[in-house]
Each structure stands twice: as structure tokens, then as C-alpha cells.
Tab-separated table of C-alpha atoms and ligand atoms in Angstrom:
chain	number	residue	atom	x	y	z
E	22	MET	CA	9.705	4.580	28.718
E	23	ASP	CA	5.940	4.789	29.280
E	24	LYS	CA	3.753	1.701	29.065
E	25	ILE	CA	0.026	1.203	28.589
E	26	LYS	CA	-1.892	-1.116	30.870
E	27	ILE	CA	-5.236	-2.501	29.643
E	28	ARG	CA	-7.619	-4.766	31.498
E	29	GLY	CA	-9.617	-6.490	28.764
E	30	GLY	CA	-13.306	-7.350	28.603
E	31	ASN	CA	-15.142	-4.021	28.483
E	32	GLN	CA	-17.577	-3.329	25.682
E	33	LEU	CA	-16.869	0.145	24.259
E	34	ASN	CA	-19.793	2.515	23.794
E	35	GLY	CA	-20.008	6.236	23.126
E	36	LYS	CA	-18.455	8.921	20.957
E	37	ILE	CA	-14.859	9.503	19.914
E	38	HIS	CA	-13.772	12.743	18.301
E	39	ILE	CA	-11.443	12.105	15.361
E	40	SER	CA	-8.352	14.335	15.269
E	41	GLY	CA	-6.700	16.033	12.309
E	42	ALA	CA	-4.826	13.645	10.024
E	43	LYS	CA	-1.136	13.153	10.827
E	44	ASN	CA	-0.309	12.135	7.258
E	45	ALA	CA	-1.992	15.270	5.881
E	46	ALA	CA	-0.523	17.610	8.503
E	47	LEU	CA	3.069	16.604	7.705
E	48	PRO	CA	3.117	17.630	4.003
E	49	LEU	CA	0.950	20.686	4.783
E	50	ILE	CA	3.535	21.904	7.300
E	51	ALA	CA	6.288	21.394	4.697
E	52	ALA	CA	4.221	23.289	2.102
E	53	SER	CA	4.532	26.408	4.281
E	54	LEU	CA	8.219	26.481	3.240
E	55	LEU	CA	7.155	27.424	-0.299
E	56	THR	CA	6.255	30.988	0.704
E	57	SER	CA	7.649	33.833	2.795
E	58	GLU	CA	4.118	34.650	3.971
E	59	PRO	CA	2.333	33.043	6.960
E	60	VAL	CA	0.519	29.724	6.516
E	61	THR	CA	-2.015	28.890	9.232
E	62	LEU	CA	-3.098	25.301	9.779
E	63	SER	CA	-5.924	24.482	12.174
E	64	ASN	CA	-7.155	21.115	13.506
E	65	MET	CA	-3.508	20.157	14.012
E	66	PRO	CA	-3.170	16.861	15.911
E	67	ILE	CA	-0.905	16.932	18.972
E	68	LEU	CA	1.562	14.168	18.134
E	69	SER	CA	5.271	13.605	18.493
E	70	ASP	CA	5.682	13.329	14.682
E	71	ILE	CA	4.321	16.867	14.362
E	72	THR	CA	6.711	18.141	17.033
E	73	SER	CA	9.601	16.455	15.206
E	74	LEU	CA	8.774	18.166	11.901
E	75	ASN	CA	8.195	21.488	13.673
E	76	ASN	CA	11.666	21.187	15.210
E	77	LEU	CA	13.169	20.677	11.758
E	78	LEU	CA	11.372	23.770	10.426
E	79	LEU	CA	12.668	25.806	13.368
E	80	GLU	CA	16.168	24.626	12.409
E	81	LEU	CA	15.581	25.863	8.834
E	82	GLY	CA	14.517	29.300	10.071
E	83	THR	CA	10.718	29.062	10.267
E	84	LYS	CA	8.883	31.045	12.950
E	85	ILE	CA	6.071	29.006	14.455
E	86	GLU	CA	3.176	30.290	16.531
E	87	GLN	CA	0.804	27.984	18.328
E	88	LYS	CA	-2.726	28.673	19.535
E	89	GLU	CA	-5.118	26.421	21.387
E	90	GLU	CA	-8.798	26.602	20.482
E	91	GLN	CA	-11.870	25.152	22.155
E	92	LYS	CA	-14.346	23.788	19.615
E	93	LYS	CA	-17.467	21.763	20.407
E	94	GLY	CA	-16.100	20.389	23.665
E	95	HIS	CA	-12.620	19.456	22.486
E	96	THR	CA	-9.410	21.383	22.204
E	97	SER	CA	-7.727	21.820	18.900
E	98	GLU	CA	-4.396	23.359	17.969
E	99	THR	CA	-3.742	25.967	15.314
E	100	TYR	CA	-0.205	26.606	14.095
E	101	THR	CA	1.063	29.493	11.992
E	102	TYR	CA	4.294	28.946	10.052
E	103	GLN	CA	6.326	31.693	8.455
E	104	THR	CA	9.662	31.256	6.718
E	105	ARG	CA	10.704	34.758	5.615
E	106	ASN	CA	14.290	33.605	5.076
E	107	PHE	CA	16.053	30.308	5.545
E	108	THR	CA	18.774	30.201	8.191
E	109	SER	CA	19.842	26.729	7.020
E	110	LEU	CA	19.206	24.571	3.942
E	111	VAL	CA	20.268	21.376	5.669
E	112	ALA	CA	17.909	18.756	7.172
E	113	PRO	CA	20.339	16.963	9.514
E	114	TYR	CA	20.425	13.244	10.308
E	115	ASP	CA	19.274	13.734	13.895
E	116	PHE	CA	15.968	15.218	12.736
E	117	VAL	CA	15.336	12.896	9.789
E	118	ARG	CA	16.127	9.716	11.728
E	119	LYS	CA	13.435	10.657	14.305
E	120	MET	CA	10.809	11.150	11.640
E	121	ARG	CA	11.238	9.986	8.076
E	122	ALA	CA	8.538	12.304	6.710
E	123	SER	CA	11.145	15.049	7.273
E	124	TYR	CA	11.868	14.294	3.602
E	125	TYR	CA	8.890	16.505	2.784
E	126	VAL	CA	11.185	19.533	3.105
E	127	LEU	CA	13.160	18.342	0.048
E	128	GLY	CA	10.801	19.532	-2.713
E	129	PRO	CA	9.735	22.865	-1.173
E	130	VAL	CA	13.204	24.033	-0.052
E	131	LEU	CA	14.815	23.071	-3.377
E	132	ALA	CA	12.042	24.768	-5.364
E	133	ARG	CA	12.226	27.992	-3.356
E	134	THR	CA	16.004	28.325	-2.855
E	135	GLY	CA	17.691	26.163	-5.523
E	136	HIS	CA	19.594	24.116	-2.926
E	137	VAL	CA	18.853	21.612	-0.178
E	138	GLU	CA	20.710	18.943	1.774
E	139	LEU	CA	18.669	16.171	3.334
E	140	SER	CA	20.000	13.289	5.358
E	141	LEU	CA	18.769	10.035	3.767
E	142	PRO	CA	16.309	8.520	6.240
E	143	GLY	CA	17.316	4.870	5.684
E	144	GLY	CA	14.970	1.920	6.167
E	145	CYS	CA	12.621	1.338	9.059
E	146	ALA	CA	10.784	-1.513	10.751
E	147	ILE	CA	8.169	-1.878	7.994
E	148	GLY	CA	10.451	-1.854	4.966
E	149	ALA	CA	13.478	-0.504	3.077
E	150	ARG	CA	11.620	2.678	2.176
E	151	PRO	CA	13.690	3.958	-0.768
E	152	MET	CA	13.453	7.542	-2.091
E	153	ASP	CA	14.363	6.806	-5.701
E	154	ILE	CA	11.038	8.061	-7.112
E	155	HIS	CA	11.405	11.436	-5.320
E	156	LEU	CA	15.004	11.844	-6.514
E	157	ASN	CA	14.551	10.623	-10.117
E	158	SER	CA	11.586	12.954	-10.534
E	159	LEU	CA	13.512	15.963	-9.245
E	160	GLU	CA	16.317	15.074	-11.695
E	161	GLN	CA	13.767	15.045	-14.502
E	162	MET	CA	12.853	18.555	-13.352
E	163	GLY	CA	16.461	19.649	-13.847
E	164	ALA	CA	17.873	19.166	-10.346
E	165	GLN	CA	21.420	17.925	-9.920
E	166	ILE	CA	21.478	15.318	-7.212
E	167	GLU	CA	24.405	13.728	-5.442
E	168	ILE	CA	24.510	11.363	-2.485
E	169	LYS	CA	27.337	12.490	-0.205
E	170	ASN	CA	28.091	11.233	3.318
E	171	GLY	CA	24.570	9.905	3.779
E	172	TYR	CA	22.980	13.120	2.505
E	173	VAL	CA	21.042	13.956	-0.634
E	174	VAL	CA	22.612	17.157	-1.940
E	175	ALA	CA	20.292	18.736	-4.508
E	176	ASP	CA	20.939	21.809	-6.640
E	177	ALA	CA	18.772	23.680	-9.102
E	178	LYS	CA	20.624	26.969	-9.383
E	179	LYS	CA	18.476	28.219	-12.264
E	180	GLY	CA	15.295	26.862	-10.688
E	181	LEU	CA	13.354	23.675	-11.392
E	182	LYS	CA	11.619	23.224	-14.722
E	183	GLY	CA	8.386	21.430	-15.514
E	184	ALA	CA	8.577	17.823	-16.755
E	185	HIS	CA	6.326	14.933	-17.766
E	186	ILE	CA	6.919	12.367	-15.024
E	187	ILE	CA	5.539	8.826	-14.872
E	188	PHE	CA	5.832	7.299	-11.412
E	189	PRO	CA	6.698	3.582	-11.372
E	190	LYS	CA	4.634	3.258	-8.163
E	191	ALA	CA	1.860	5.490	-6.807
E	192	SER	CA	4.011	6.728	-3.903
E	193	VAL	CA	2.281	9.047	-1.430
E	194	GLY	CA	5.508	10.750	-0.349
E	195	ALA	CA	6.823	11.265	-3.880
E	196	THR	CA	3.462	12.638	-5.060
E	197	CYS	CA	3.486	15.238	-2.248
E	198	ASN	CA	7.152	16.160	-2.734
E	199	ILE	CA	6.971	16.546	-6.523
E	200	LEU	CA	3.618	18.326	-6.342
E	201	MET	CA	5.120	20.904	-3.963
E	202	ALA	CA	8.306	21.280	-6.038
E	203	ALA	CA	6.324	21.693	-9.268
E	204	THR	CA	4.266	24.612	-7.942
E	205	LEU	CA	7.334	26.886	-8.220
E	206	ALA	CA	8.946	25.258	-11.292
E	207	LYS	CA	9.110	26.969	-14.684
E	208	GLY	CA	6.387	25.619	-16.962
E	209	ALA	CA	4.037	22.678	-16.626
E	210	THR	CA	4.632	19.416	-14.790
E	211	ILE	CA	2.508	16.335	-15.371
E	212	ILE	CA	2.621	13.514	-12.819
E	213	GLU	CA	1.182	10.224	-14.107
E	214	ASN	CA	0.374	7.361	-11.717
E	215	ALA	CA	0.156	9.866	-8.850
E	216	ALA	CA	-1.122	8.595	-5.481
E	217	GLN	CA	-4.756	9.539	-4.798
E	218	GLU	CA	-4.930	9.351	-0.996
E	219	PRO	CA	-7.259	11.983	0.573
E	220	GLU	CA	-4.212	13.543	2.268
E	221	ILE	CA	-2.922	14.493	-1.205
E	222	GLY	CA	-6.260	16.164	-1.944
E	223	ASP	CA	-5.812	18.147	1.285
E	224	LEU	CA	-2.331	19.241	0.205
E	225	ILE	CA	-3.677	20.289	-3.209
E	226	ASP	CA	-6.410	22.349	-1.492
E	227	LEU	CA	-3.809	24.224	0.574
E	228	LEU	CA	-1.464	24.757	-2.395
E	229	VAL	CA	-4.327	26.140	-4.510
E	230	LYS	CA	-5.211	28.556	-1.668
E	231	MET	CA	-1.536	29.606	-1.751
E	232	GLY	CA	-1.890	30.465	-5.445
E	233	ALA	CA	-0.699	27.226	-7.089
E	234	LYS	CA	-2.271	26.072	-10.351
E	235	ILE	CA	-3.131	22.392	-10.090
E	236	GLU	CA	-5.562	20.205	-12.039
E	237	GLY	CA	-6.563	16.587	-11.489
E	238	LYS	CA	-7.290	16.434	-7.738
E	239	ASN	CA	-8.414	12.909	-6.705
E	240	THR	CA	-7.164	11.419	-9.976
E	241	SER	CA	-3.938	9.661	-10.927
E	242	VAL	CA	-2.836	12.397	-13.345
E	243	LEU	CA	-1.887	15.751	-11.870
E	244	LYS	CA	-1.048	18.800	-13.955
E	245	ILE	CA	0.769	21.650	-12.261
E	246	GLU	CA	1.461	24.946	-13.987
E	247	GLY	CA	4.376	26.553	-12.144
E	248	VAL	CA	4.038	30.087	-10.743
E	249	SER	CA	6.820	32.477	-9.739
E	250	LYS	CA	5.617	33.017	-6.169
E	251	LEU	CA	3.127	31.595	-3.685
E	252	ASN	CA	1.271	33.467	-0.957
E	253	GLY	CA	0.177	32.688	2.590
E	254	ALA	CA	-3.108	30.895	3.339
E	255	GLU	CA	-5.301	29.420	6.051
E	256	HIS	CA	-6.426	25.814	6.026
E	257	THR	CA	-8.148	23.257	8.256
E	258	ILE	CA	-6.527	19.807	8.236
E	259	LEU	CA	-8.869	16.976	7.274
E	260	PRO	CA	-9.861	14.292	9.836
E	261	ASP	CA	-7.597	11.275	10.228
E	262	ARG	CA	-9.104	8.321	8.326
E	263	ILE	CA	-6.631	5.869	9.854
E	264	GLU	CA	-7.425	6.990	13.403
E	265	ALA	CA	-11.142	6.692	12.571
E	266	GLY	CA	-10.640	3.214	11.089
E	267	SER	CA	-8.652	2.139	14.156
E	268	TYR	CA	-11.455	3.167	16.558
E	269	ALA	CA	-14.049	1.572	14.259
E	270	ILE	CA	-12.193	-1.685	14.867
E	271	ALA	CA	-12.161	-0.979	18.623
E	272	ALA	CA	-15.975	-0.889	18.477
E	273	ALA	CA	-16.027	-4.067	16.364
E	274	ILE	CA	-13.636	-6.116	18.478
E	275	THR	CA	-15.373	-5.234	21.780
E	276	LYS	CA	-18.841	-5.753	20.199
E	277	GLY	CA	-19.740	-2.198	21.140
E	278	LYS	CA	-21.122	0.894	19.445
E	279	ILE	CA	-19.003	3.969	18.772
E	280	GLU	CA	-19.807	7.154	16.887
E	281	LEU	CA	-16.692	8.507	15.184
E	282	GLU	CA	-17.258	12.257	15.263
E	283	GLY	CA	-15.862	14.154	12.306
E	284	ALA	CA	-14.884	10.995	10.377
E	285	ILE	CA	-15.480	11.011	6.616
E	286	ALA	CA	-17.034	7.721	5.437
E	287	ASP	CA	-16.047	8.407	1.841
E	288	HIS	CA	-12.355	8.118	2.807
E	289	LEU	CA	-12.893	4.706	4.391
E	290	LYS	CA	-14.920	2.847	1.762
E	291	ALA	CA	-12.782	-0.307	1.571
E	292	PRO	CA	-12.402	-0.869	5.362
E	293	LEU	CA	-16.067	-0.055	6.064
E	294	ASN	CA	-17.123	-2.593	3.428
E	295	ILE	CA	-15.086	-5.268	5.211
E	296	LEU	CA	-16.731	-4.359	8.531
E	297	ARG	CA	-20.155	-4.594	6.885
E	298	ALA	CA	-19.265	-8.006	5.476
E	299	MET	CA	-18.372	-8.991	9.062
E	300	ASP	CA	-21.977	-8.365	10.121
E	301	ILE	CA	-21.312	-4.942	11.674
E	302	LYS	CA	-23.856	-2.173	11.197
E	303	ILE	CA	-22.314	0.979	9.746
E	304	THR	CA	-24.304	4.199	9.581
E	305	GLU	CA	-22.749	6.952	7.505
E	306	LYS	CA	-23.771	10.434	8.630
E	307	GLU	CA	-22.810	13.779	7.199
E	308	ASN	CA	-20.237	14.456	9.896
E	309	SER	CA	-19.704	11.096	11.569
E	310	ILE	CA	-19.801	7.327	11.219
E	311	ILE	CA	-21.603	5.029	13.662
E	312	VAL	CA	-20.113	1.554	14.059
E	313	ASP	CA	-22.496	-0.825	15.823
E	314	ALA	CA	-21.214	-4.332	16.493
E	315	ARG	CA	-23.479	-5.143	19.465
E	316	ASN	CA	-25.335	-7.903	17.624
E	317	ALA	CA	-22.597	-8.883	15.213
E	318	ASP	CA	-21.660	-12.481	14.577
E	319	LEU	CA	-18.100	-11.649	13.534
E	320	GLN	CA	-16.971	-13.755	10.585
E	321	GLY	CA	-13.503	-13.590	9.042
E	322	GLN	CA	-12.872	-11.786	5.756
E	323	ASP	CA	-9.907	-11.629	3.391
E	324	ILE	CA	-8.096	-8.320	3.085
E	325	MET	CA	-5.467	-7.238	0.603
E	326	THR	CA	-3.712	-3.904	1.056
E	327	ASP	CA	-3.425	-1.602	-1.943
E	328	TYR	CA	-2.967	1.998	-2.980
E	329	TYR	CA	-5.981	4.254	-2.258
E	330	PRO	CA	-8.875	3.691	-2.781
E	331	GLY	CA	-7.815	0.109	-2.014
E	332	PHE	CA	-7.590	-1.284	1.497
E	333	PRO	CA	-5.053	0.854	3.454
E	334	THR	CA	-1.862	-0.791	4.678
E	335	ASP	CA	-2.095	1.503	7.724
E	336	LEU	CA	-5.159	-0.477	8.893
E	337	GLN	CA	-3.829	-3.955	8.122
E	338	ALA	CA	-2.434	-4.728	11.601
E	339	GLN	CA	-5.601	-3.489	13.353
E	340	PHE	CA	-7.817	-5.625	11.093
E	341	MET	CA	-5.625	-8.607	11.738
E	342	ALA	CA	-6.211	-8.151	15.488
E	343	LEU	CA	-9.969	-8.209	14.774
E	344	MET	CA	-9.667	-11.339	12.598
E	345	THR	CA	-7.978	-13.242	15.442
E	346	VAL	CA	-11.383	-13.537	17.166
E	347	ALA	CA	-13.665	-13.696	14.099
E	348	GLY	CA	-15.217	-17.008	13.036
E	349	GLY	CA	-13.502	-19.068	10.325
E	350	ALA	CA	-10.323	-18.124	8.517
E	351	SER	CA	-9.152	-14.817	7.067
E	352	MET	CA	-6.369	-14.230	4.580
E	353	VAL	CA	-4.388	-11.032	5.038
E	354	THR	CA	-2.152	-9.938	2.155
E	355	GLU	CA	0.235	-6.995	2.529
E	356	ASN	CA	1.137	-5.513	-0.862
E	357	ILE	CA	2.663	-2.148	0.070
E	358	TRP	CA	5.385	-2.835	2.646
E	359	GLU	CA	7.690	-5.839	2.597
E	360	ASN	CA	7.909	-6.276	6.366
E	361	ARG	CA	4.606	-5.336	7.952
E	362	PHE	CA	3.707	-8.426	9.974
E	363	MET	CA	5.713	-7.692	13.128
E	364	HIS	CA	2.518	-7.690	15.167
E	365	VAL	CA	1.996	-11.385	14.329
E	366	PRO	CA	4.386	-12.938	16.894
E	367	GLU	CA	3.020	-10.630	19.603
E	368	LEU	CA	-0.621	-11.459	18.758
E	369	MET	CA	0.348	-15.134	18.861
E	370	ARG	CA	1.782	-14.647	22.343
E	371	MET	CA	-1.752	-13.571	23.279
E	372	GLY	CA	-3.203	-16.810	21.879
E	373	ALA	CA	-3.936	-15.880	18.256
E	374	ASN	CA	-3.688	-18.557	15.576
E	375	ILE	CA	-1.805	-17.024	12.625
E	376	ASN	CA	0.338	-18.604	9.912
E	377	VAL	CA	2.545	-16.286	7.890
E	378	HIS	CA	3.359	-17.406	4.338
E	379	GLY	CA	6.423	-15.683	2.883
E	380	HIS	CA	6.466	-12.003	3.800
E	381	ALA	CA	3.224	-10.955	2.104
E	382	SER	CA	0.411	-13.157	3.351
E	383	ALA	CA	-0.947	-14.601	6.536
E	384	ILE	CA	-3.822	-16.914	7.394
E	385	VAL	CA	-5.637	-16.033	10.583
E	386	ARG	CA	-7.875	-18.700	12.109
E	387	GLY	CA	-10.284	-17.254	14.645
E	388	VAL	CA	-9.938	-18.330	18.296
E	389	LYS	CA	-12.560	-17.998	21.055
E	390	LYS	CA	-10.406	-15.856	23.374
E	391	LEU	CA	-7.144	-13.997	23.647
E	392	SER	CA	-5.218	-13.851	26.896
E	393	ALA	CA	-3.291	-10.896	28.274
E	394	ALA	CA	0.501	-10.666	28.029
E	395	PRO	CA	3.274	-8.074	28.109
E	396	VAL	CA	3.747	-7.118	24.436
E	397	MET	CA	5.628	-4.637	22.318
E	398	ALA	CA	5.562	-3.561	18.705
E	399	THR	CA	8.015	-1.984	16.336
E	400	ASP	CA	5.708	0.487	14.613
E	401	LEU	CA	2.726	2.742	15.154
E	402	ARG	CA	-0.112	0.700	13.627
E	403	ALA	CA	1.189	-2.619	14.969
E	404	SER	CA	1.166	-1.042	18.450
E	405	PHE	CA	-2.496	-0.094	18.047
E	406	ALA	CA	-3.252	-3.687	16.980
E	407	LEU	CA	-1.853	-4.820	20.332
E	408	VAL	CA	-4.022	-2.278	22.168
E	409	LEU	CA	-7.053	-3.749	20.343
E	410	ALA	CA	-6.072	-7.274	21.362
E	411	GLY	CA	-5.602	-6.053	24.945
E	412	LEU	CA	-9.143	-4.611	24.962
E	413	ILE	CA	-10.641	-8.119	24.689
E	414	ALA	CA	-7.947	-10.297	26.263
E	415	ASP	CA	-8.519	-12.038	29.580
E	416	GLY	CA	-6.417	-10.254	32.192
E	417	GLU	CA	-4.026	-7.337	32.119
E	418	THR	CA	-2.051	-6.545	28.965
E	419	ILE	CA	0.976	-4.273	29.131
E	420	VAL	CA	1.867	-2.597	25.832
E	421	ASN	CA	5.483	-1.470	25.881
E	422	ARG	CA	7.154	1.156	23.664
E	423	VAL	CA	4.240	3.577	23.860
E	424	TYR	CA	6.299	6.176	22.005
E	425	HIS	CA	5.191	4.494	18.770
E	426	LEU	CA	1.545	5.236	19.641
E	427	ASP	CA	2.378	8.814	20.611
E	428	ARG	CA	3.605	9.392	17.057
E	429	GLY	CA	0.146	8.919	15.562
E	430	TYR	CA	-2.723	8.597	18.072
E	431	GLU	CA	-3.674	11.794	19.864
E	432	LYS	CA	-4.912	11.315	23.462
E	433	LEU	CA	-5.237	7.565	22.964
E	434	GLU	CA	-5.929	6.531	26.583
E	435	GLU	CA	-8.232	9.519	27.132
E	436	LYS	CA	-10.325	8.657	24.052
E	437	LEU	CA	-10.571	4.945	24.860
E	438	LYS	CA	-11.296	5.560	28.549
E	439	ALA	CA	-14.170	7.896	27.611
E	440	VAL	CA	-15.923	5.035	25.780
E	441	GLY	CA	-15.449	2.591	28.638
E	442	ALA	CA	-12.019	0.981	28.270
E	443	ASP	CA	-10.040	0.071	31.381
E	444	ILE	CA	-6.780	1.598	30.218
E	445	GLU	CA	-4.029	3.657	31.795
E	446	ARG	CA	-0.575	4.954	31.013
E	447	ILE	CA	2.188	3.964	33.352
E	448	LYS	CA	4.742	6.760	33.370
E	449	GLU	CA	8.296	5.543	33.572
E	450	PRO	CA	11.529	7.480	33.277
E	451	ASP	CA	13.413	6.866	29.962
U	511	EPZ	C1	2.945	7.079	3.449
U	511	EPZ	O1	4.293	6.649	3.489
U	511	EPZ	C2	2.438	7.065	4.888
U	511	EPZ	N1	3.281	7.989	5.664
U	511	EPZ	C3	2.514	5.667	5.458
U	511	EPZ	O2	1.923	5.685	6.753
U	511	EPZ	C4	1.701	4.717	4.560
U	511	EPZ	O3	1.856	3.393	5.012
U	511	EPZ	C5	2.168	4.833	3.109
U	511	EPZ	O4	2.142	6.206	2.661
U	511	EPZ	C6	1.317	4.013	2.155
U	511	EPZ	O5	-0.024	4.426	2.241
U	511	EPZ	C7	3.050	9.288	5.642
U	511	EPZ	O6	2.133	9.761	4.980
U	511	EPZ	C8	3.908	10.144	6.506
U	511	EPZ	P1	4.868	5.481	-0.216
U	511	EPZ	P2	5.246	6.874	2.246
U	511	EPZ	O7	5.946	6.355	-0.771
U	511	EPZ	O8	4.853	8.100	1.538
U	511	EPZ	C9	7.681	2.341	-2.485
U	511	EPZ	C10	1.797	5.371	9.087
U	511	EPZ	O9	1.647	4.331	9.771
U	511	EPZ	N2	8.533	3.491	-2.814
U	511	EPZ	O10	3.480	5.625	-0.730
U	511	EPZ	O11	6.635	6.739	2.713
U	511	EPZ	C11	7.733	2.017	-0.993
U	511	EPZ	O12	8.863	1.241	-0.650
U	511	EPZ	C12	2.747	5.409	7.901
U	511	EPZ	O13	1.196	6.434	9.330
U	511	EPZ	C13	9.603	3.293	-3.668
U	511	EPZ	O14	9.869	2.176	-4.135
U	511	EPZ	O15	4.856	5.585	1.383
U	511	EPZ	C14	6.399	1.309	-0.784
U	511	EPZ	O16	6.546	-0.029	-1.148
U	511	EPZ	C15	3.609	4.170	7.785
U	511	EPZ	N3	10.387	4.374	-3.971
U	511	EPZ	C16	5.461	2.001	-1.784
U	511	EPZ	O17	6.327	2.666	-2.728
U	511	EPZ	C17	10.134	5.625	-3.499
U	511	EPZ	O18	10.871	6.573	-3.832
U	511	EPZ	C18	4.531	3.054	-1.164
U	511	EPZ	O19	5.315	3.973	-0.414
U	511	EPZ	C19	9.034	5.815	-2.631
U	511	EPZ	C20	8.255	4.719	-2.315
């Protein structure tokens, strides 16, 4: 298994190009299953989670074409998906266990064919991750659902029908799944308490290009008028706000200055406000964000994760890494996932002073320095938090289990090296 070696202490300065958003790309790929015509997605990030979902689509009968494009000095991938006919309606355990967002095939395949079997993904390191909202909503749309041998078996022989659905929680995954299913249902579907993350707006944009009738983008009430058929479309995936936020923190923690090329400041309001409150200069440009922490006197801030537009849970671990070296105390409260503090013991092994209270809050008291250590994390964002700590720690930090990072950070070492980090990947056989 590969490792990442970081020698801490370098101030990071320069430009980082922000890739296409993983959490937008995944539902957009699944949306291609709603039509027999080609769907072309550009600005696709090269990540193992994308490969995993592509492999599942190949299993279902999708033809995938890939093209590399050179744009403004960086390469970008364009994928065309076409599912004329399904060769299988089963998403097997082996695919779903590798990547839980495989559950995005549920809504589209059921809506188009009237049948789907999806292995239940089970819990993961950050929480139990139930699918009850997805399944209850599909039942309200007339689907018959059974759990058999670890699989969700869903039938809607006469097609799905529109329904008025009120989500108990603003789930991102359920919003995407039900939105996709509703595009081909008979009649109108209303989703109340829908999630409003920018990735959902991106999915709505693609679905509308495919001929779907959707109202309420960027609001918590979505109205979808079902159509009998969708067509192919072309779409550019939006930039990854979590990747941008992660590199903003890399600038902050190393007291450097980084321009995040392509990042959209509007999608990062809550985290950028915290950085500003920490004495960091943020300049919002039309097509980039400049984070300048060269003269910052970093002072701790409280953060509380919430549904968008609240503070994103996917940046909680990275902010906690920053708080470990900020003056005073910071309170970090995790409201979305019940087990998302696994980075804490590893940060403490590097000298951080953190007290976890229950499973939802932690007090971080700033220390003067962190020191390098071999560390490992159990999820993607926690792994990036350890990279951040390694960037400022005295000595050489080894981050193990790099496969977590490969799921969500495209060309991580390349991007950090280009702004001055002393970082390298150590290739090791699995
Ligand atoms: C998405 O997960 C993201 N993943 C996660 O990012 C992110 O942390 C999360 O949204 C919250 O922003 C993808 O987009 C692929 P949810 P998702 O359904 O859709 C509860 C990363 O690091 N819930 O919005 O699975 C659930 O337990 C990943 O990139 C139910 O109770 O999250 C949680 O407490 C990690 N029943 C809350 O809702 C359900 O049926 C929000 O979950 C579904 C969810």
C-alpha cells in the first residue's frame, strides 16, 4: 500500500487548479442511466471513486468512452456514457462495498426499467449511514421494496408515480436519488426539506439539459414533473468546493498564499468566513479565490457542521488540523456524522491538544508546534487533515493508507509539490 512522506516546515505559495467535484460527478454519472442516448461529462476528476462507479456502470451494460483534453495548462478528462440497454439490473456487493455512492444507480435504474437490485452498502468509518430516506421515498412513489440477502430488491412494474415527499433529514444522497427517479415518474413529485448542496444544483442542470422538468433549484423544495423519456446531453462538472477548501487550509496552516484556480467562493461562504475570522485575507475573484495567510495571527474559532449552506462536515477534520496550531481554544461540533473524529487520536500523536466530549464535540487548544509521526486515517477527509498536520510538523511525517486520499484528491502530491511542499509518494506493493 502506498504511503505519503512529508517533511514539514515549508510555506506554500502559488496556484492550485481545482478539479471537478467528486460528489457532483458521482450522481451525474448515475444520471446517464436515465437515457439510452449518450451523456458527455467533462472536467471529470481522475479518482478511484470515479473508476469504481464506472466499473459498476460497465457491469450494468453502459458503454463508456474516455477522452483526455488539455485546457489552460492542465489535463482534464471527458467521459461519454451510453446505456442503450441494460445487461444487468443488479449492483453487486463487491462494487457497492468499494464505493457506497454506488447507491446512486438505485433511482435511475428503477425509474427506467421498473426493477433494480442493489447490495446494501452497510456502515462505514464515519457513521451507520442508513438508506431509509431513499427507500421510504421510493415506496411513496409506488415502488415495492424488499430486503433480501443483503440486497434491496425494488420493483415498479407499472412505473413510478409522483408523490409529495417530506424528507426527515436534508440528505444529499436521497435528494439526488429521488430527484433522478422522479424525472421519469408519472405525474408530479414534490420533495420538501431537500438538500441544497451545489452538487445537487449541478445534477439539476444536467437533468434539465436531458429534458427533465424541475423547479426549485438551490431551494429546499423541489418540484419535478415526470416526463416519458429523457435525451442525451453534454455537461461540465462544477469545481470541487471541498478540494478548494482543503487547499485553502493548506495555505492557512503554512502561513502561505495560494490562489485556488477555478474555485467558486459562493460555494464556500461558511468556511471562508471562518478563515477571515482567523485573520486570513481572502480575495474572491470571478474564477478563483486567493487565500493569503502570510501575515495572519491565527486565532481559534468555533465551528459547527451543518447542512449546506452551513459549515460542511467534509471540511471539519481539515479545520481541526488548522485549529491545533491556532491561538486560544476552538470548539468543533460535528452534527452530520456520528463518528467523524477519528483524526483526533492521530493529531494527538503529533502533539495536538484535543479533548473530545461525547461523540459530537471537541475542544482544541492551540499548541506552538506539531511533531512528525507515522499516522493513518480511516477516511478521506481525515487523511487530508493528517497531510495538513504533516506540512507544518517538525520532521518527517508518513501518512499511511493513501488509498483514502486517492478516492477524493486528484494529483494530491503533484498539486502540493507545485506550491512548495516537500512531499512524495512511496510506492509499495499491496
Ligand atoms: C454525501 O453523503 C457526501 N457523499 C458526503 O461526503 C458528505 O459528508 C455528506 O453528503 C454530507 O454532506 C457524496 O456526495 C458521495 P447524507 P451522503 O445522505 O449523501 C442521514 C466525502 O468525504 N441519513 O446527506 O451519504 C445520515 O446518516 C463524503 O466526500 C439518514 O438518516 O450523506 C447523515 O447523518 C463523506 N437516512 C445525514 O443523513 C438516509 O437514508 C446526512 O447524510 C440517508 C441519510
